[in-house]
Amino acid sequence: MNCMCCAKPLTKIINMPNDVYMCVSCGHTFRDYSHIDLKTFYNEEYRRKAQRSGVRPNAALLKERNLRLIEIIKKYLTDDSYFEFGAADGNFSTLLKEHSSVADITCCEIDRDMAEKCRNAGHKVINCDFFDLEENSAQCFMAFDVLEHILDLEKVLVQIDKLNFKKVILTLPVKREIHGRNPFDGHFHYFTKRSIQSLFKEKFEMIFYYESAKREIKNGQNMIVVFEQKESPSEVV
């Protein structure tokens, strides 16, 4: 099995019902829960489990952390239109409109209940699987703690390219305790700076990288990454 980020061989580091692999080249970690039905999981289990467990912070703390994130990425919010993948109830997009120059956001959310809350908050909402989209008018793709939940990372790259996004803004959890136990917590992947850069290197250039402290923007430590689309050979004079 090869790494989805750099294509180098993976080494199994934990033998469990759900095996865990690590790339010795870029440091990427892959947790093999490939038997999970993702659409069912995200529509019926994931956020409801988080809400019951108390993992999701209270509204005031969530707002405080999201405002910190907006302040960190603000200088890169220079596009005319934005697309948030996995927008949940639209809380972040609401704050983004209130505390930055961003005005045009399309929210994409697969969870039916969350999509309805997002729509009720006044956002443009696409309630579907991101990978089923055929067209897009937004310039900047945003995904906050989403890519680690996607089994096939190549699908993400193909779809971002197909929809012709010019910029990509991501937050991702920095590697922490790695295990293969059940139940599934939603994370297939743990990235390093090198692995996320390797994943996007063919068509995007990393223009910003930041590692947060614990509880700065999430409970754990996170990375914030901004990519800009490279010029195609035909565009280079």
C-alpha atoms as a printed R data frame, in Angstrom:
    type eleno elety resid chain resno       x      y       z
1   ATOM     1    CA   MET     A     1   0.000  0.000   0.000
2   ATOM     2    CA   ASN     A     2   1.319  3.432  -0.962
3   ATOM     3    CA   CYS     A     3   0.863  6.806   0.709
4   ATOM     4    CA   MET     A     4  -2.023  8.861  -0.704
5   ATOM     5    CA   CYS     A     5   0.024 12.042  -0.300
6   ATOM     6    CA   CYS     A     6   3.481 11.259  -1.683
7   ATOM     7    CA   ALA     A     7   2.962  7.793  -3.271
8   ATOM     8    CA   LYS     A     8   5.807  6.237  -1.256
9   ATOM     9    CA   PRO     A     9   5.272  2.876   0.542
10  ATOM    10    CA   LEU     A    10   3.357  2.839   3.832
11  ATOM    11    CA   THR     A    11   4.536  0.891   6.874
12  ATOM    12    CA   LYS     A    12   2.006 -0.784   9.162
13  ATOM    13    CA   ILE     A    13   2.570  0.512  12.699
14  ATOM    14    CA   ILE     A    14  -0.468 -0.956  14.485
15  ATOM    15    CA   ASN     A    15  -2.074 -4.341  13.860
16  ATOM    16    CA   MET     A    16  -5.700 -4.157  14.945
17  ATOM    17    CA   PRO     A    17  -9.120 -4.805  13.416
18  ATOM    18    CA   ASN     A    18  -8.582 -1.374  11.830
19  ATOM    19    CA   ASP     A    19  -4.935 -1.256  10.796
20  ATOM    20    CA   VAL     A    20  -2.836  1.911  11.041
21  ATOM    21    CA   TYR     A    21  -0.099  2.786   8.540
22  ATOM    22    CA   MET     A    22   2.527  5.511   8.440
23  ATOM    23    CA   CYS     A    23   4.608  6.872   5.572
24  ATOM    24    CA   VAL     A    24   8.292  7.002   6.463
25  ATOM    25    CA   SER     A    25   8.853  9.582   3.711
26  ATOM    26    CA   CYS     A    26   6.302 12.340   4.455
27  ATOM    27    CA   GLY     A    27   5.068 11.219   7.882
28  ATOM    28    CA   HIS     A    28   1.432 10.832   6.839
29  ATOM    29    CA   THR     A    29  -0.708  8.451   8.902
30  ATOM    30    CA   PHE     A    30  -3.575  6.439   7.416
31  ATOM    31    CA   ARG     A    31  -6.100  4.582   9.573
32  ATOM    32    CA   ASP     A    32  -7.828  1.858   7.579
33  ATOM    33    CA   TYR     A    33 -11.522  2.056   8.462
34  ATOM    34    CA   SER     A    34 -12.391  1.577   4.792
35  ATOM    35    CA   HIS     A    35 -15.366 -0.665   5.607
36  ATOM    36    CA   ILE     A    36 -17.325  2.324   6.969
37  ATOM    37    CA   ASP     A    37 -20.329  3.539   4.932
38  ATOM    38    CA   LEU     A    38 -19.483  7.244   5.027
39  ATOM    39    CA   LYS     A    39 -22.815  8.656   3.841
40  ATOM    40    CA   THR     A    40 -24.687  6.772   6.555
41  ATOM    41    CA   PHE     A    41 -22.037  7.617   9.131
42  ATOM    42    CA   TYR     A    42 -22.172 11.379   8.547
43  ATOM    43    CA   ASN     A    43 -25.944 11.603   8.123
44  ATOM    44    CA   GLU     A    44 -26.839  9.451  11.116
45  ATOM    45    CA   GLU     A    45 -23.941  9.139  13.550
46  ATOM    46    CA   TYR     A    46 -20.937 11.486  13.504
47  ATOM    47    CA   ARG     A    47 -22.159 14.893  14.702
48  ATOM    48    CA   ARG     A    48 -24.823 13.379  16.922
49  ATOM    49    CA   LYS     A    49 -22.139 11.349  18.714
50  ATOM    50    CA   ALA     A    50 -20.021 14.465  19.153
51  ATOM    51    CA   GLN     A    51 -22.960 16.396  20.562
52  ATOM    52    CA   ARG     A    52 -23.791 13.627  23.040
53  ATOM    53    CA   SER     A    53 -20.173 13.218  24.141
54  ATOM    54    CA   GLY     A    54 -19.679 16.906  24.872
55  ATOM    55    CA   VAL     A    55 -16.669 17.121  22.517
56  ATOM    56    CA   ARG     A    56 -18.181 20.101  20.698
57  ATOM    57    CA   PRO     A    57 -17.348 23.285  22.685
58  ATOM    58    CA   ASN     A    58 -20.062 25.613  23.926
59  ATOM    59    CA   ALA     A    59 -21.233 28.447  21.684
60  ATOM    60    CA   ALA     A    60 -19.125 31.169  23.326
61  ATOM    61    CA   LEU     A    61 -15.920 29.136  23.188
62  ATOM    62    CA   LEU     A    62 -16.604 28.027  19.610
63  ATOM    63    CA   LYS     A    63 -17.079 31.655  18.578
64  ATOM    64    CA   GLU     A    64 -13.881 32.721  20.331
65  ATOM    65    CA   ARG     A    65 -11.857 30.023  18.569
66  ATOM    66    CA   ASN     A    66 -13.404 30.683  15.165
67  ATOM    67    CA   LEU     A    67 -12.654 34.399  15.482
68  ATOM    68    CA   ARG     A    68  -9.005 33.524  16.171
69  ATOM    69    CA   LEU     A    69  -8.976 31.412  13.011
70  ATOM    70    CA   ILE     A    70 -10.499 34.228  10.963
71  ATOM    71    CA   GLU     A    71  -7.853 36.629  12.242
72  ATOM    72    CA   ILE     A    72  -5.075 34.206  11.234
73  ATOM    73    CA   ILE     A    73  -6.355 33.709   7.669
74  ATOM    74    CA   LYS     A    74  -7.770 37.214   7.107
75  ATOM    75    CA   LYS     A    75  -4.932 38.467   4.891
76  ATOM    76    CA   TYR     A    76  -5.617 35.585   2.466
77  ATOM    77    CA   LEU     A    77  -9.349 36.330   2.155
78  ATOM    78    CA   THR     A    78  -8.895 38.337  -1.030
79  ATOM    79    CA   ASP     A    79 -11.205 36.461  -3.408
80  ATOM    80    CA   ASP     A    80 -14.664 37.493  -4.598
81  ATOM    81    CA   SER     A    81 -16.423 34.214  -3.809
82  ATOM    82    CA   TYR     A    82 -15.970 31.339  -1.368
83  ATOM    83    CA   PHE     A    83 -17.089 27.734  -1.016
84  ATOM    84    CA   GLU     A    84 -17.133 26.000   2.372
85  ATOM    85    CA   PHE     A    85 -17.045 22.192   2.183
86  ATOM    86    CA   GLY     A    86 -18.582 20.584   5.274
87  ATOM    87    CA   ALA     A    87 -20.157 23.817   6.498
88  ATOM    88    CA   ALA     A    88 -22.316 22.129   9.175
89  ATOM    89    CA   ASP     A    89 -24.831 24.636  10.599
90  ATOM    90    CA   GLY     A    90 -23.132 27.612   8.928
91  ATOM    91    CA   ASN     A    91 -21.701 29.023  12.143
92  ATOM    92    CA   PHE     A    92 -18.244 29.700  10.701
93  ATOM    93    CA   SER     A    93 -19.573 31.215   7.472
94  ATOM    94    CA   THR     A    94 -21.777 33.548   9.526
95  ATOM    95    CA   LEU     A    95 -18.794 34.794  11.524
96  ATOM    96    CA   LEU     A    96 -16.713 35.097   8.360
97  ATOM    97    CA   LYS     A    97 -19.280 37.444   6.839
98  ATOM    98    CA   GLU     A    98 -19.496 39.471  10.049
99  ATOM    99    CA   HIS     A    99 -15.772 39.809  10.741
100 ATOM   100    CA   SER     A   100 -14.101 39.997   7.327
101 ATOM   101    CA   SER     A   101 -14.636 41.399   3.859
102 ATOM   102    CA   VAL     A   102 -16.097 38.078   2.669
103 ATOM   103    CA   ALA     A   103 -19.651 38.460   1.378
104 ATOM   104    CA   ASP     A   104 -20.274 35.639  -1.106
105 ATOM   105    CA   ILE     A   105 -20.149 32.143   0.431
106 ATOM   106    CA   THR     A   106 -21.705 28.907  -0.800
107 ATOM   107    CA   CYS     A   107 -22.032 26.265   1.920
108 ATOM   108    CA   CYS     A   108 -21.876 22.580   1.002
109 ATOM   109    CA   GLU     A   109 -23.168 20.173   3.654
110 ATOM   110    CA   ILE     A   110 -24.142 16.505   3.267
111 ATOM   111    CA   ASP     A   111 -25.978 16.220   6.614
112 ATOM   112    CA   ARG     A   112 -29.659 17.000   6.015
113 ATOM   113    CA   ASP     A   113 -30.386 18.542   9.418
114 ATOM   114    CA   MET     A   114 -27.226 20.653   9.429
115 ATOM   115    CA   ALA     A   115 -27.900 21.868   5.882
116 ATOM   116    CA   GLU     A   116 -31.353 23.044   6.958
117 ATOM   117    CA   LYS     A   117 -29.888 24.948   9.931
118 ATOM   118    CA   CYS     A   118 -27.322 26.506   7.622
119 ATOM   119    CA   ARG     A   119 -30.058 27.577   5.214
120 ATOM   120    CA   ASN     A   120 -32.087 29.037   8.087
121 ATOM   121    CA   ALA     A   121 -29.016 31.090   9.039
122 ATOM   122    CA   GLY     A   122 -29.320 32.818   5.680
123 ATOM   123    CA   HIS     A   123 -26.628 31.053   3.662
124 ATOM   124    CA   LYS     A   124 -26.647 29.688   0.126
125 ATOM   125    CA   VAL     A   125 -26.623 25.942   0.742
126 ATOM   126    CA   ILE     A   126 -25.925 22.893  -1.400
127 ATOM   127    CA   ASN     A   127 -27.201 19.815   0.463
128 ATOM   128    CA   CYS     A   128 -25.383 17.047  -1.375
129 ATOM   129    CA   ASP     A   129 -22.197 15.054  -1.574
130 ATOM   130    CA   PHE     A   130 -19.390 17.432  -2.630
131 ATOM   131    CA   PHE     A   131 -18.135 14.793  -5.054
132 ATOM   132    CA   ASP     A   132 -21.418 14.847  -6.972
133 ATOM   133    CA   LEU     A   133 -21.105 18.541  -7.877
134 ATOM   134    CA   GLU     A   134 -20.732 19.286 -11.573
135 ATOM   135    CA   GLU     A   135 -20.262 23.054 -11.548
136 ATOM   136    CA   ASN     A   136 -18.963 25.846  -9.351
137 ATOM   137    CA   SER     A   137 -18.545 29.620  -9.569
138 ATOM   138    CA   ALA     A   138 -16.572 30.223  -6.356
139 ATOM   139    CA   GLN     A   139 -12.863 31.032  -6.438
140 ATOM   140    CA   CYS     A   140 -11.732 29.906  -2.996
141 ATOM   141    CA   PHE     A   141 -12.286 26.417  -1.539
142 ATOM   142    CA   MET     A   142 -12.409 26.193   2.264
143 ATOM   143    CA   ALA     A   143 -12.528 23.056   4.409
144 ATOM   144    CA   PHE     A   144 -12.077 23.256   8.161
145 ATOM   145    CA   ASP     A   145 -11.235 19.891   9.771
146 ATOM   146    CA   VAL     A   146 -12.774 17.992   6.854
147 ATOM   147    CA   LEU     A   147 -10.057 16.319   4.740
148 ATOM   148    CA   GLU     A   148  -9.075 13.919   7.524
149 ATOM   149    CA   HIS     A   149 -12.599 12.481   7.197
150 ATOM   150    CA   ILE     A   150 -12.265 11.672   3.479
151 ATOM   151    CA   LEU     A   151 -11.101  8.122   2.737
152 ATOM   152    CA   ASP     A   152  -9.901  8.735  -0.838
153 ATOM   153    CA   LEU     A   153  -7.805 11.918  -0.946
154 ATOM   154    CA   GLU     A   154  -7.310 11.645  -4.704
155 ATOM   155    CA   LYS     A   155 -11.036 12.291  -5.125
156 ATOM   156    CA   VAL     A   156 -10.614 15.610  -3.316
157 ATOM   157    CA   LEU     A   157  -7.829 16.710  -5.652
158 ATOM   158    CA   VAL     A   158  -9.764 15.660  -8.757
159 ATOM   159    CA   GLN     A   159 -12.892 17.511  -7.643
160 ATOM   160    CA   ILE     A   160 -11.021 20.692  -6.671
161 ATOM   161    CA   ASP     A   161  -9.374 20.659 -10.095
162 ATOM   162    CA   LYS     A   162 -12.652 19.888 -11.888
163 ATOM   163    CA   LEU     A   163 -14.417 22.788 -10.149
164 ATOM   164    CA   ASN     A   164 -11.467 25.083 -10.904
165 ATOM   165    CA   PHE     A   165 -10.815 26.562  -7.467
166 ATOM   166    CA   LYS     A   166  -7.962 29.100  -7.472
167 ATOM   167    CA   LYS     A   167  -7.207 28.998  -3.761
168 ATOM   168    CA   VAL     A   168  -7.541 26.394  -1.000
169 ATOM   169    CA   ILE     A   169  -7.757 27.157   2.736
170 ATOM   170    CA   LEU     A   170  -7.660 24.214   5.140
171 ATOM   171    CA   THR     A   171  -7.453 23.371   8.804
172 ATOM   172    CA   LEU     A   172  -6.335 19.858   9.748
173 ATOM   173    CA   PRO     A   173  -5.555 18.161  13.061
174 ATOM   174    CA   VAL     A   174  -1.857 17.745  13.800
175 ATOM   175    CA   LYS     A   175  -0.914 14.152  14.546
176 ATOM   176    CA   ARG     A   176  -1.902 13.104  18.054
177 ATOM   177    CA   GLU     A   177  -2.740  9.753  19.699
178 ATOM   178    CA   ILE     A   178  -3.040  7.195  16.899
179 ATOM   179    CA   HIS     A   179  -5.015  3.988  17.400
180 ATOM   180    CA   GLY     A   180  -7.117  1.509  15.465
181 ATOM   181    CA   ARG     A   181  -9.799  0.962  18.061
182 ATOM   182    CA   ASN     A   182 -13.544  1.076  17.558
183 ATOM   183    CA   PRO     A   183 -15.780  2.995  17.401
184 ATOM   184    CA   PHE     A   184 -14.698  5.063  14.421
185 ATOM   185    CA   ASP     A   185 -14.143  8.754  15.250
186 ATOM   186    CA   GLY     A   186 -14.230  9.922  11.651
187 ATOM   187    CA   HIS     A   187 -10.490 10.361  11.075
188 ATOM   188    CA   PHE     A   188  -8.878  8.327   8.299
189 ATOM   189    CA   HIS     A   189  -5.864 10.618   8.027
190 ATOM   190    CA   TYR     A   190  -3.386 12.572  10.112
191 ATOM   191    CA   PHE     A   191  -1.281 14.995   8.073
192 ATOM   192    CA   THR     A   192   2.122 16.549   8.506
193 ATOM   193    CA   LYS     A   193   3.252 19.751   6.812
194 ATOM   194    CA   ARG     A   194   5.204 17.640   4.351
195 ATOM   195    CA   SER     A   195   2.332 15.280   3.584
196 ATOM   196    CA   ILE     A   196  -0.290 17.971   2.920
197 ATOM   197    CA   GLN     A   197   2.220 19.854   0.763
198 ATOM   198    CA   SER     A   198   2.964 16.660  -1.170
199 ATOM   199    CA   LEU     A   199  -0.729 16.016  -1.712
200 ATOM   200    CA   PHE     A   200  -1.316 19.385  -3.407
201 ATOM   201    CA   LYS     A   201   2.096 20.000  -4.970
202 ATOM   202    CA   GLU     A   202   1.185 19.138  -8.577
203 ATOM   203    CA   LYS     A   203  -1.204 22.058  -9.077
204 ATOM   204    CA   PHE     A   204  -0.989 24.219  -5.952
205 ATOM   205    CA   GLU     A   205   1.732 26.107  -4.115
206 ATOM   206    CA   MET     A   206   1.662 26.407  -0.317
207 ATOM   207    CA   ILE     A   207   1.725 30.116   0.530
208 ATOM   208    CA   PHE     A   208   0.957 29.904   4.265
209 ATOM   209    CA   TYR     A   209   1.420 27.342   7.031
210 ATOM   210    CA   TYR     A   210   0.675 27.744  10.736
211 ATOM   211    CA   GLU     A   211   0.512 25.308  13.646
212 ATOM   212    CA   SER     A   212  -1.818 26.341  16.420
213 ATOM   213    CA   ALA     A   213  -1.395 25.643  20.103
214 ATOM   214    CA   LYS     A   214  -3.823 23.263  21.802
215 ATOM   215    CA   ARG     A   215  -7.190 24.931  22.415
216 ATOM   216    CA   GLU     A   216  -6.220 27.926  20.272
217 ATOM   217    CA   ILE     A   217  -8.686 27.120  17.474
218 ATOM   218    CA   LYS     A   218  -9.679 23.529  18.397
219 ATOM   219    CA   ASN     A   219  -9.337 21.285  21.434
220 ATOM   220    CA   GLY     A   220  -6.209 19.733  19.951
221 ATOM   221    CA   GLN     A   221  -3.342 21.190  17.955
222 ATOM   222    CA   ASN     A   222  -4.219 22.096  14.360
223 ATOM   223    CA   MET     A   223  -2.459 23.190  11.202
224 ATOM   224    CA   ILE     A   224  -3.786 26.013   9.024
225 ATOM   225    CA   VAL     A   225  -2.721 25.843   5.380
226 ATOM   226    CA   VAL     A   226  -3.329 28.111   2.381
227 ATOM   227    CA   PHE     A   227  -2.620 26.973  -1.186
228 ATOM   228    CA   GLU     A   228  -2.709 29.018  -4.367
229 ATOM   229    CA   GLN     A   229  -3.205 27.506  -7.796
230 ATOM   230    CA   LYS     A   230  -0.007 27.372  -9.852
231 ATOM   231    CA   GLU     A   231   0.079 29.048 -13.217
232 ATOM   232    CA   SER     A   232  -0.354 26.600 -16.068
233 ATOM   233    CA   PRO     A   233   2.494 26.478 -18.628
234 ATOM   234    CA   SER     A   234   0.279 28.287 -21.149
235 ATOM   235    CA   GLU     A   235  -0.165 31.175 -18.697
236 ATOM   236    CA   VAL     A   236   3.552 31.661 -18.095
237 ATOM   237    CA   VAL     A   237   5.011 34.198 -20.528
